[in-house]
Coordinates of C-alpha atoms and ligand atoms in Angstrom, one line a residue:
M10 CA -10.6 6.7 28.7
A11 CA -11.0 4.2 31.7
K12 CA -8.0 3.8 33.9
T13 CA -6.5 0.3 33.9
K14 CA -4.8 -1.4 36.6
S15 CA -1.0 -1.5 36.1
T16 CA 0.7 -4.7 35.8
S17 CA 4.0 -3.3 36.9
T18 CA 4.8 -0.3 39.0
K19 CA 8.6 -0.9 39.1
T20 CA 10.7 1.9 38.0
I21 CA 13.9 0.9 36.0
K22 CA 16.8 3.2 35.8
N23 CA 18.5 3.8 32.6
Q24 CA 22.2 3.5 33.2
S25 CA 23.6 5.5 30.5
Q26 CA 21.5 8.7 31.0
S27 CA 20.5 7.9 34.7
M28 CA 16.9 8.8 33.6
Q29 CA 14.0 7.2 35.2
Y30 CA 11.7 5.2 33.0
V31 CA 8.5 3.6 34.5
S32 CA 6.3 1.0 33.3
D33 CA 3.4 2.2 35.3
V34 CA 0.3 2.2 33.0
P35 CA -1.7 5.0 34.9
E36 CA 1.4 7.3 34.7
L37 CA 2.1 6.5 31.1
L38 CA -1.7 7.2 30.3
T39 CA -1.3 10.4 32.1
R40 CA 1.7 11.3 30.0
I41 CA 0.0 10.3 26.7
Q42 CA -3.1 12.3 27.5
A43 CA -1.0 15.3 28.3
R44 CA 1.0 14.7 25.1
N45 CA 4.2 14.7 27.0
I46 CA 5.7 11.9 24.7
T47 CA 8.3 11.4 22.2
I48 CA 7.2 9.4 19.0
G49 CA 9.6 7.3 17.0
V50 CA 8.6 6.0 13.5
V51 CA 10.7 3.3 12.0
G52 CA 10.3 3.1 8.2
L53 CA 9.4 6.5 6.6
G54 CA 7.6 5.3 3.5
Y55 CA 3.9 5.7 2.3
V56 CA 2.9 4.6 5.8
G57 CA 5.4 5.8 8.1
L58 CA 6.0 9.3 6.9
P59 CA 2.3 10.3 7.0
L60 CA 2.0 9.0 10.6
A61 CA 5.1 10.8 11.7
V62 CA 3.8 14.1 10.2
E63 CA 0.3 13.6 11.8
F64 CA 2.0 13.4 15.3
A65 CA 4.5 16.0 14.5
M66 CA 1.6 18.5 13.4
K67 CA -0.1 17.9 16.8
G68 CA 3.1 19.5 18.3
I69 CA 4.4 16.1 19.5
Q70 CA 8.3 15.6 19.3
T71 CA 8.7 12.9 16.6
I72 CA 11.7 11.1 15.3
G73 CA 11.7 9.3 12.0
I74 CA 14.2 6.5 11.6
D75 CA 15.0 5.0 8.2
I76 CA 17.9 3.1 6.6
D77 CA 17.4 5.0 3.4
D78 CA 19.8 8.0 3.6
R79 CA 18.1 9.8 0.6
K80 CA 15.0 10.0 2.8
I81 CA 16.8 11.2 5.7
T82 CA 18.5 13.9 3.8
A83 CA 15.3 15.0 2.1
L84 CA 13.5 15.3 5.4
R85 CA 16.4 17.2 7.1
N86 CA 16.1 19.6 4.3
G87 CA 12.3 19.8 4.9
E88 CA 11.5 18.1 1.6
N89 CA 8.6 16.0 1.2
Y90 CA 8.5 12.8 -1.1
I91 CA 5.4 11.2 -0.4
Q92 CA 2.5 12.6 -2.7
D93 CA -0.3 12.2 -0.1
I94 CA 1.2 14.6 2.4
R95 CA 1.1 18.5 2.0
S96 CA 4.7 19.5 1.4
E97 CA 4.1 22.7 3.5
N98 CA 3.3 20.4 6.7
V99 CA 6.7 18.6 6.2
A100 CA 8.5 21.8 5.9
Q101 CA 6.7 23.3 9.0
C102 CA 7.3 20.2 11.2
V103 CA 11.0 20.2 10.1
A104 CA 11.4 24.0 10.6
E105 CA 9.6 23.8 14.0
K106 CA 11.8 20.8 15.0
T107 CA 8.7 18.6 15.8
L108 CA 9.9 16.3 13.1
T109 CA 13.5 15.1 12.9
A110 CA 15.1 12.3 10.9
T111 CA 17.9 9.9 11.4
N112 CA 19.4 6.5 10.4
D113 CA 20.7 6.0 14.0
F114 CA 18.4 3.6 15.9
S115 CA 19.9 4.5 19.4
V116 CA 17.4 7.4 19.3
C117 CA 14.7 4.8 20.2
E118 CA 15.8 5.1 23.8
Q119 CA 14.5 8.7 23.9
C120 CA 11.2 7.6 22.3
D121 CA 8.3 6.6 24.5
V122 CA 6.5 5.0 21.6
I123 CA 8.0 3.2 18.6
F124 CA 5.9 2.4 15.5
I125 CA 7.4 0.0 13.0
C126 CA 6.2 0.7 9.5
V127 CA 8.7 -1.4 7.3
P128 CA 7.9 -3.1 4.0
T129 CA 6.6 -6.8 4.1
P130 CA 7.2 -7.9 0.4
F131 CA 7.3 -11.5 -0.9
T132 CA 10.2 -13.5 -2.2
P133 CA 10.5 -14.4 -5.9
N134 CA 8.6 -17.6 -4.9
K135 CA 5.8 -15.5 -3.4
E136 CA 6.7 -16.5 0.2
P137 CA 6.5 -13.9 3.0
D138 CA 9.7 -11.9 3.6
I139 CA 9.7 -10.4 7.1
S140 CA 13.4 -9.7 7.0
H141 CA 12.7 -5.9 7.3
I142 CA 10.5 -6.6 10.4
V143 CA 13.2 -8.7 11.9
H144 CA 15.9 -6.2 11.3
A145 CA 14.0 -3.2 12.5
T146 CA 12.9 -5.1 15.7
E147 CA 16.5 -6.2 16.4
E148 CA 17.7 -2.6 16.2
V149 CA 14.7 -1.5 18.4
A150 CA 15.6 -4.2 20.9
K151 CA 19.0 -2.8 21.5
S152 CA 17.5 0.2 23.2
L153 CA 14.3 -1.4 24.7
R154 CA 13.7 -0.2 28.1
A155 CA 10.9 -0.1 30.7
G156 CA 7.8 1.9 29.7
H157 CA 8.4 1.5 25.9
I158 CA 5.4 1.1 23.8
V159 CA 6.0 -0.7 20.6
I160 CA 3.4 -0.8 17.9
L161 CA 3.9 -2.9 14.7
K162 CA 2.0 -1.6 11.7
S163 CA 3.4 -3.7 8.8
T164 CA 0.8 -6.0 7.2
T165 CA 1.9 -9.6 8.1
F166 CA 0.6 -13.0 8.9
P167 CA -1.1 -13.8 12.3
G168 CA 1.5 -14.6 15.0
T169 CA 4.2 -12.3 13.7
T170 CA 4.0 -9.9 16.6
T171 CA 4.1 -12.7 19.4
K172 CA 6.2 -15.3 17.6
Y173 CA 8.8 -13.2 15.9
V174 CA 8.7 -9.6 17.2
Q175 CA 8.2 -10.4 20.8
P176 CA 11.0 -12.9 21.4
L177 CA 13.4 -10.6 19.7
L178 CA 12.5 -7.6 21.9
E179 CA 12.7 -9.7 25.1
K180 CA 16.2 -11.2 24.6
N181 CA 17.5 -8.8 27.2
G182 CA 14.9 -10.0 29.7
L183 CA 12.1 -7.3 29.6
K184 CA 8.6 -8.7 29.5
A185 CA 5.7 -7.4 27.2
G186 CA 2.8 -6.3 29.3
K187 CA 4.9 -5.9 32.4
D188 CA 8.0 -3.9 31.6
Y189 CA 7.2 -2.7 28.1
F190 CA 4.0 -2.8 26.0
L191 CA 3.6 -4.4 22.5
S192 CA 0.7 -4.4 20.0
F193 CA -0.2 -4.8 16.5
S194 CA -2.2 -2.1 14.7
P195 CA -2.7 -2.4 10.9
E196 CA -2.5 0.4 8.6
R197 CA -5.4 1.4 6.4
I198 CA -4.1 4.4 4.6
D199 CA -5.3 4.5 1.0
P200 CA -3.1 6.8 -0.9
G201 CA -5.0 9.0 -3.4
N202 CA -8.2 8.8 -1.4
K203 CA -9.7 12.3 -1.2
V204 CA -12.4 11.3 1.5
W205 CA -10.6 8.9 3.8
H206 CA -7.4 10.0 5.4
T207 CA -5.5 9.1 8.6
G208 CA -7.7 11.1 10.9
N209 CA -11.1 9.8 10.0
T210 CA -10.3 6.2 9.1
P211 CA -10.9 4.0 12.0
I212 CA -8.2 1.5 12.9
V213 CA -7.9 -1.7 14.9
V214 CA -5.5 -2.4 17.9
G215 CA -4.5 -5.8 19.4
G216 CA -2.1 -5.9 22.2
V217 CA -0.2 -8.7 23.8
S218 CA -2.0 -8.0 27.1
K219 CA -4.9 -5.6 28.0
D220 CA -2.5 -2.8 29.2
C221 CA -0.7 -3.2 25.9
T222 CA -4.0 -2.5 24.0
T223 CA -4.9 0.3 26.3
L224 CA -1.8 2.2 25.8
S225 CA -1.8 1.5 22.2
V226 CA -5.4 2.8 21.8
A227 CA -4.5 5.8 23.8
I228 CA -1.4 6.7 21.6
N229 CA -3.6 6.2 18.3
E230 CA -6.5 8.3 19.7
I231 CA -4.2 11.4 19.5
I232 CA -4.4 11.3 15.8
I233 CA -7.3 9.0 14.7
E234 CA -11.0 9.8 15.7
K235 CA -11.9 6.0 16.3
V236 CA -9.7 3.2 17.5
I237 CA -11.2 -0.2 17.9
P238 CA -9.5 -2.5 20.4
V239 CA -9.5 -6.2 19.7
T240 CA -8.4 -9.1 22.1
T241 CA -5.2 -10.2 20.6
P242 CA -2.5 -9.1 18.1
E243 CA -3.5 -12.2 16.0
V244 CA -7.0 -10.8 15.5
A245 CA -5.7 -7.5 14.4
E246 CA -3.1 -9.3 12.0
M247 CA -5.8 -11.6 10.6
E248 CA -8.5 -8.8 10.1
K249 CA -6.1 -6.8 7.9
L250 CA -5.5 -9.7 5.8
L251 CA -9.3 -10.2 5.6
E252 CA -9.7 -6.8 4.3
N253 CA -7.2 -7.1 1.6
I254 CA -8.2 -10.6 0.6
F255 CA -11.9 -9.5 0.5
R256 CA -10.9 -7.0 -2.3
S257 CA -8.6 -9.5 -4.1
V258 CA -11.4 -12.2 -4.3
N259 CA -14.0 -9.7 -5.3
I260 CA -11.9 -8.1 -8.0
A261 CA -11.0 -11.6 -9.3
L262 CA -14.6 -12.5 -9.6
V263 CA -15.4 -9.5 -11.7
N264 CA -12.2 -10.0 -13.7
E265 CA -13.3 -13.6 -14.4
L266 CA -16.8 -12.4 -15.3
A267 CA -15.4 -9.7 -17.7
Q268 CA -13.6 -12.4 -19.6
L269 CA -16.8 -14.5 -19.8
C270 CA -18.9 -11.4 -20.7
D271 CA -16.4 -10.9 -23.7
R272 CA -17.2 -14.3 -24.9
I273 CA -21.1 -14.4 -24.3
G274 CA -21.5 -10.7 -25.6
V275 CA -22.6 -9.0 -22.4
N276 CA -21.2 -5.9 -21.2
I277 CA -19.7 -6.4 -17.7
W278 CA -19.8 -2.8 -16.8
E279 CA -23.5 -2.5 -17.4
V280 CA -24.0 -5.7 -15.4
V281 CA -22.1 -4.2 -12.3
E282 CA -24.0 -1.0 -12.6
A283 CA -27.3 -2.8 -12.7
A284 CA -26.3 -5.1 -9.9
S285 CA -25.3 -1.9 -7.8
T286 CA -29.0 -0.8 -7.8
K287 CA -29.6 -3.4 -5.1
P288 CA -29.7 -1.4 -1.9
F289 CA -28.3 -4.2 0.3
G290 CA -26.1 -7.3 0.0
F291 CA -24.1 -6.1 -2.9
M292 CA -21.0 -4.0 -3.3
P293 CA -19.6 -3.1 -6.7
F294 CA -16.1 -4.2 -7.8
F295 CA -14.7 -3.5 -11.3
P296 CA -12.6 -5.4 -13.7
G297 CA -9.2 -4.1 -14.9
P298 CA -5.9 -5.0 -16.1
G299 CA -4.9 -6.7 -12.9
I300 CA -3.9 -5.7 -9.3
G301 CA -0.9 -4.1 -8.0
G302 CA 0.6 -2.0 -5.1
H303 CA 2.2 -3.2 -1.9
C304 CA -0.9 -4.7 -0.3
I305 CA -3.7 -6.4 -2.3
L306 CA -1.5 -8.5 -4.6
I307 CA 1.1 -9.6 -1.7
D308 CA -0.9 -9.9 1.5
P309 CA -3.0 -12.7 0.5
Y310 CA 0.3 -14.9 -0.1
Y311 CA 1.2 -14.2 3.5
L312 CA -2.0 -16.2 4.7
S313 CA -1.8 -18.9 2.1
W314 CA 2.0 -19.5 3.0
M315 CA 1.0 -19.6 6.7
A316 CA -2.0 -22.0 6.1
R317 CA 0.1 -24.6 4.7
E318 CA 1.9 -24.9 8.1
F319 CA -1.5 -26.1 9.3
D320 CA -2.3 -28.5 6.4
F321 CA -4.7 -26.0 5.2
V322 CA -5.1 -25.0 1.5
T323 CA -6.6 -21.4 1.0
N324 CA -8.4 -22.2 -2.3
F325 CA -10.2 -18.9 -2.7
I326 CA -6.9 -16.9 -2.3
T327 CA -5.0 -19.0 -4.8
L328 CA -7.7 -18.9 -7.3
A329 CA -8.3 -15.1 -6.8
A330 CA -4.6 -14.6 -7.3
E331 CA -4.5 -16.8 -10.5
V332 CA -7.4 -14.8 -12.1
N333 CA -6.0 -11.4 -11.1
E334 CA -2.4 -12.3 -12.3
S335 CA -3.8 -13.6 -15.5
M336 CA -5.3 -10.1 -16.5
P337 CA -2.2 -8.4 -17.9
F338 CA -2.0 -11.5 -20.2
Y339 CA -5.5 -11.0 -21.3
V340 CA -4.8 -7.4 -21.9
R341 CA -1.8 -8.3 -24.0
S342 CA -4.0 -10.5 -26.1
M343 CA -6.4 -7.7 -26.7
I344 CA -3.6 -5.4 -27.8
E345 CA -2.1 -8.0 -30.0
R346 CA -5.5 -8.7 -31.6
E347 CA -6.0 -5.0 -32.4
V348 CA -2.5 -4.7 -33.9
A349 CA -3.4 -7.7 -36.1
R350 CA -6.2 -5.5 -37.5
Q351 CA -3.9 -2.6 -38.4
P352 CA -1.6 -2.4 -41.5
V353 CA 1.6 -2.9 -39.3
T354 CA 3.5 -6.0 -38.2
L355 CA 3.7 -6.8 -34.5
E356 CA 7.4 -6.0 -34.5
K357 CA 6.9 -2.4 -36.0
A358 CA 3.7 -1.6 -34.1
K359 CA 3.8 1.5 -32.0
I360 CA 1.9 1.1 -28.5
L361 CA 1.3 3.9 -26.0
L362 CA 0.2 2.8 -22.5
L363 CA -1.6 5.5 -20.6
G364 CA -1.0 5.4 -16.9
M365 CA 1.9 3.4 -15.3
A366 CA 1.1 3.7 -11.7
F367 CA -0.7 0.7 -10.1
K368 CA -3.9 2.9 -9.6
R369 CA -5.5 6.2 -10.3
D370 CA -3.9 9.4 -9.2
V371 CA -0.8 7.8 -7.4
D372 CA 2.9 7.8 -8.0
D373 CA 3.2 4.3 -6.8
L374 CA 4.6 1.7 -9.4
R375 CA 5.0 -1.3 -7.2
H376 CA 3.8 -4.3 -8.8
S377 CA 1.8 -2.2 -11.3
P378 CA -0.2 -4.3 -14.0
A379 CA 0.8 -1.7 -16.5
L380 CA 4.3 -2.6 -16.0
K381 CA 3.5 -6.2 -16.5
V382 CA 1.7 -5.5 -19.7
A383 CA 4.6 -3.5 -21.0
E384 CA 7.0 -6.3 -20.2
L385 CA 4.8 -8.9 -21.9
L386 CA 4.6 -6.8 -25.1
F387 CA 8.5 -6.4 -25.1
E388 CA 8.7 -10.1 -24.6
D389 CA 6.6 -10.8 -27.6
G390 CA 9.0 -8.6 -29.8
I391 CA 7.1 -5.3 -30.0
K392 CA 10.0 -2.9 -29.7
N393 CA 7.9 0.4 -29.6
V394 CA 6.2 0.4 -26.4
S395 CA 6.0 3.8 -24.7
Y396 CA 4.0 5.3 -21.9
Y397 CA 2.6 8.5 -20.5
D398 CA 2.2 9.0 -16.8
P399 CA 2.4 12.4 -15.2
Y400 CA 3.3 10.8 -11.8
I401 CA 6.2 8.5 -13.2
P402 CA 8.8 10.4 -15.3
E403 CA 10.8 7.1 -16.1
T404 CA 10.7 3.6 -15.2
D405 CA 12.7 0.4 -15.7
I406 CA 10.8 -1.9 -18.0
H407 CA 12.3 -5.4 -18.4
G408 CA 15.8 -3.8 -18.0
R409 CA 15.2 -1.0 -20.3
I410 CA 14.9 2.6 -19.0
V411 CA 11.9 4.1 -20.4
K412 CA 10.9 7.7 -20.1
S413 CA 7.4 8.9 -20.2
E414 CA 6.2 11.0 -23.0
K415 CA 6.6 14.6 -21.6
R416 CA 3.0 15.8 -22.5
L417 CA -0.1 14.1 -23.8
T418 CA -0.9 16.0 -27.0
P419 CA -2.9 15.2 -30.2
Q420 CA 0.4 15.0 -32.1
V421 CA 1.7 12.4 -29.4
L422 CA -1.3 10.4 -29.6
E423 CA -1.4 10.3 -33.4
K424 CA 2.0 8.7 -33.5
Y425 CA 0.8 5.3 -32.1
D426 CA -1.1 2.4 -33.7
V427 CA -2.8 1.3 -30.3
V428 CA -3.3 3.5 -27.3
V429 CA -4.2 1.5 -24.1
I430 CA -5.6 3.1 -20.9
T431 CA -4.0 1.0 -18.3
T432 CA -4.5 3.6 -15.3
D433 CA -7.4 5.9 -15.3
H434 CA -5.7 9.0 -13.9
S435 CA -8.3 11.8 -13.5
S436 CA -6.1 14.3 -15.1
F437 CA -6.2 12.6 -18.5
D438 CA -8.4 14.3 -21.1
Y439 CA -10.4 11.4 -22.4
D440 CA -12.1 13.3 -25.1
M441 CA -8.8 14.1 -26.6
I442 CA -7.5 10.7 -26.2
V443 CA -10.4 9.2 -28.1
K444 CA -10.5 11.9 -30.7
H445 CA -6.8 11.7 -31.7
S446 CA -6.0 8.2 -31.2
N447 CA -6.0 5.6 -34.1
V448 CA -7.8 3.0 -31.6
V449 CA -8.0 2.8 -27.9
I450 CA -8.1 -0.2 -25.7
D451 CA -9.8 0.8 -22.4
T452 CA -9.2 -1.5 -19.4
R453 CA -10.9 0.8 -16.9
N454 CA -14.2 2.0 -18.6
A455 CA -12.4 5.6 -18.4
C456 CA -14.0 6.6 -21.8
K457 CA -17.6 5.8 -20.9
N458 CA -18.6 9.6 -21.1
V459 CA -16.8 10.3 -24.3
K460 CA -19.1 10.9 -27.2
G461 CA -18.5 8.7 -30.3
A462 CA -16.2 6.4 -28.2
K463 CA -18.0 3.3 -29.4
K464 CA -16.2 3.6 -33.0
K465 CA -12.7 3.8 -31.8
V466 CA -12.7 2.3 -28.1
R467 CA -12.4 -1.5 -27.4
L468 CA -13.4 -1.8 -23.8
L469 CA -12.4 -4.8 -21.6
G470 CA -15.4 -6.8 -20.7
E471 CA -17.7 -4.9 -23.1
G472 CA -19.0 -8.1 -24.7
K473 CA -17.7 -7.7 -28.2
R474 CA -15.4 -10.4 -29.5
Ligands
NAD530 N1 1.5 1.8 1.1 C1 0.2 1.6 1.5 O1 -0.8 2.0 1.0 C2 -0.1 0.7 2.7 C3 -1.4 0.5 3.2 C4 -1.5 -0.3 4.4 C5 -0.5 -1.0 4.8 N2 0.7 -1.0 4.2 C6 1.7 -1.9 4.8 O2 2.7 -0.9 5.6 C7 4.0 -1.6 5.5 C8 4.8 -0.4 4.9 O3 4.5 -0.1 3.6 P1 4.9 1.2 2.9 O4 4.1 1.2 1.6 O5 5.1 2.4 3.7 O6 6.3 0.7 2.4 P2 7.5 1.8 1.9 O7 8.3 0.9 1.0 O8 6.9 2.9 1.2 O9 8.3 2.3 3.1 C9 9.0 1.5 4.0 C10 10.3 2.3 4.5 O10 10.9 1.3 5.4 C11 12.3 1.6 5.2 N3 13.0 0.4 5.7 C12 13.0 -0.8 5.2 N4 13.8 -1.6 6.1 C13 14.0 -0.9 7.2 C14 14.7 -1.1 8.4 N5 15.0 -2.3 8.6 N6 14.7 -0.2 9.3 C15 14.3 1.1 9.0 N7 13.5 1.4 7.9 C16 13.6 0.3 6.9 C17 12.5 1.8 3.8 O11 13.5 2.5 3.4 C18 11.2 2.7 3.5 O12 11.6 4.0 3.6 C19 3.9 -2.6 4.7 O13 3.7 -3.9 5.5 C20 2.7 -2.6 3.8 O14 2.0 -3.7 3.5 C21 1.0 -0.2 3.2

C-alpha cells in the first residue's frame, strides 16, 4: 500500500492511562500492517459477529460490544448464535482470548479501530430509524481519542456519516482526518451463501478524508481480498442503497409479470429461463411471496425518505415496494381460492406453510413474507394455520405463539387441506411433499423437478387461472 502524507503528527496523551496515542498516518499504517492493533465491533448481530470472528481468527485482539446481555453471556461461554459462522471458530477465539465480549463501551478507548454494525430499521410509518447508530456513536464518542479509526457499516441514507455520526464524535473537539479517522464501509454479507463470504466478497470504503479512506482500506484488507476506495462516505452510502434497490426493483418487475402471466396463461418461470439464455444484458430474477429480511425491504425506504427533503419523488422505489408488498396478499388469494375448491369451510381449513424464514436456508425471520401470509390467513378467520421450518422452532404470529411442526413426515402432510411452499429450504424433500399433500401451492418453483407435480401443484405465475 502506498504511504500517504499524515495530516496530523501530533501526539495526544490519554490522561487516565497516561498512554500515548498518535494520529500519525504512516505510524498507524505500520501498526495495521504489523497487525499490532485492537479491533472493537459495536453490534454483534448477523454483520458484527462474523466480522469480529474474522479478525479474531487472524489472531488480532478483538472486543465485541453489544447492549444485548444474552449475546455477551453466550459469547463469554464460547457459544455461537449466528448460523453462518462455524461454532468451533467462536469457541476457539474465545478460548484463545482473541475475542472477548462486553456491554461496557469504555473498552473503546483500548481499541484502535471501532466498527459500528448496529441495526437500521424503519419506524411503523416506514421512515428511517437511526437511533441505534446515534446511541452507539454517542457511547463511542465518550472514549474517542487521537488515532482512533471509526468505520460505520450499518446501511443508511447518504449523509449519515458526515451529518450525524461525525458531529456526535466531534463534540469534544477532535477532528476527523486530523485527530481521528472516520469512514463508511457498507456490509455485503449474504447469510446462507455458500460461495461468497466475508473474505472473497469485495467491499467499498469511503472516508471523510483521503487518510480516513487509506486507513480504513488497510484495516479491511486484513480480512478481505479486494477493497475498493471511493471518494466520499456519501458515495459508499449511496452505492449500498443502489445495490439493494436494484434487487428490489427487479424482483418487483418479475412479481408484477408473474401476476400478469397468471392472467394471460403464460408460465413466468419458463419466460425467465428463456430470457436467461441471452448471454449479455439480462440477469434473471424470480418471483416469490414477497421480500423480507433486514435489507432489501427496508433500505429503499431510507432513500425515498431522504429524497423528499430535496423535493424529489423516487417513483421506481415506491412502485417496487408497492408490488413486492402486495405479494403476500396475492399468495393469500391463491390459498383461499384453493380452499374454496376443497370440501371444507375457510374457518375449518387446515393450512401448512413450509418455510417461515425470509429466504432459503437461513434462520432469519425479520419481515418474512411467510409471516405476513400467516397473519393474513389468521385475519381472514382461518384458525388452523401451522408451519414447518427446521430453522425456526417457534414464532409469534399476530400475537399467537405458534410452534413449528417437529418433523415433516407423510402423516404430518396428510393432516392439511393445503400445503404452501413459502420458503424453499434445500433440506425439504419435495418429492415427499408433493406425494403426501392434498394440494401444494408453490410460490418458489421448488417442485419443478418433482415427477407428477402438475396434478397437485399450483405454481405462482404458472399461467393457469
Ligand atoms: N443481516 C444482513 O445480511 C446485512 C447485510 C448487509 C448489511 N446489513 C446492515 O447491517 C446493519 C446490522 O444488521 P444486522 O443484520 O447485523 O442486525 P442485527 O439485529 O442482527 O444485529 C445488530 C446488533 O446490534 C446490537 N445493538 C443495537 N443497538 C446497539 C447499540 N446502541 N449499541 C450496541 N449494540 C447495539 C443488537 O443487540 C444486535 O446484537 C444494518 O444496518 C443492516 O441493514 C445487514
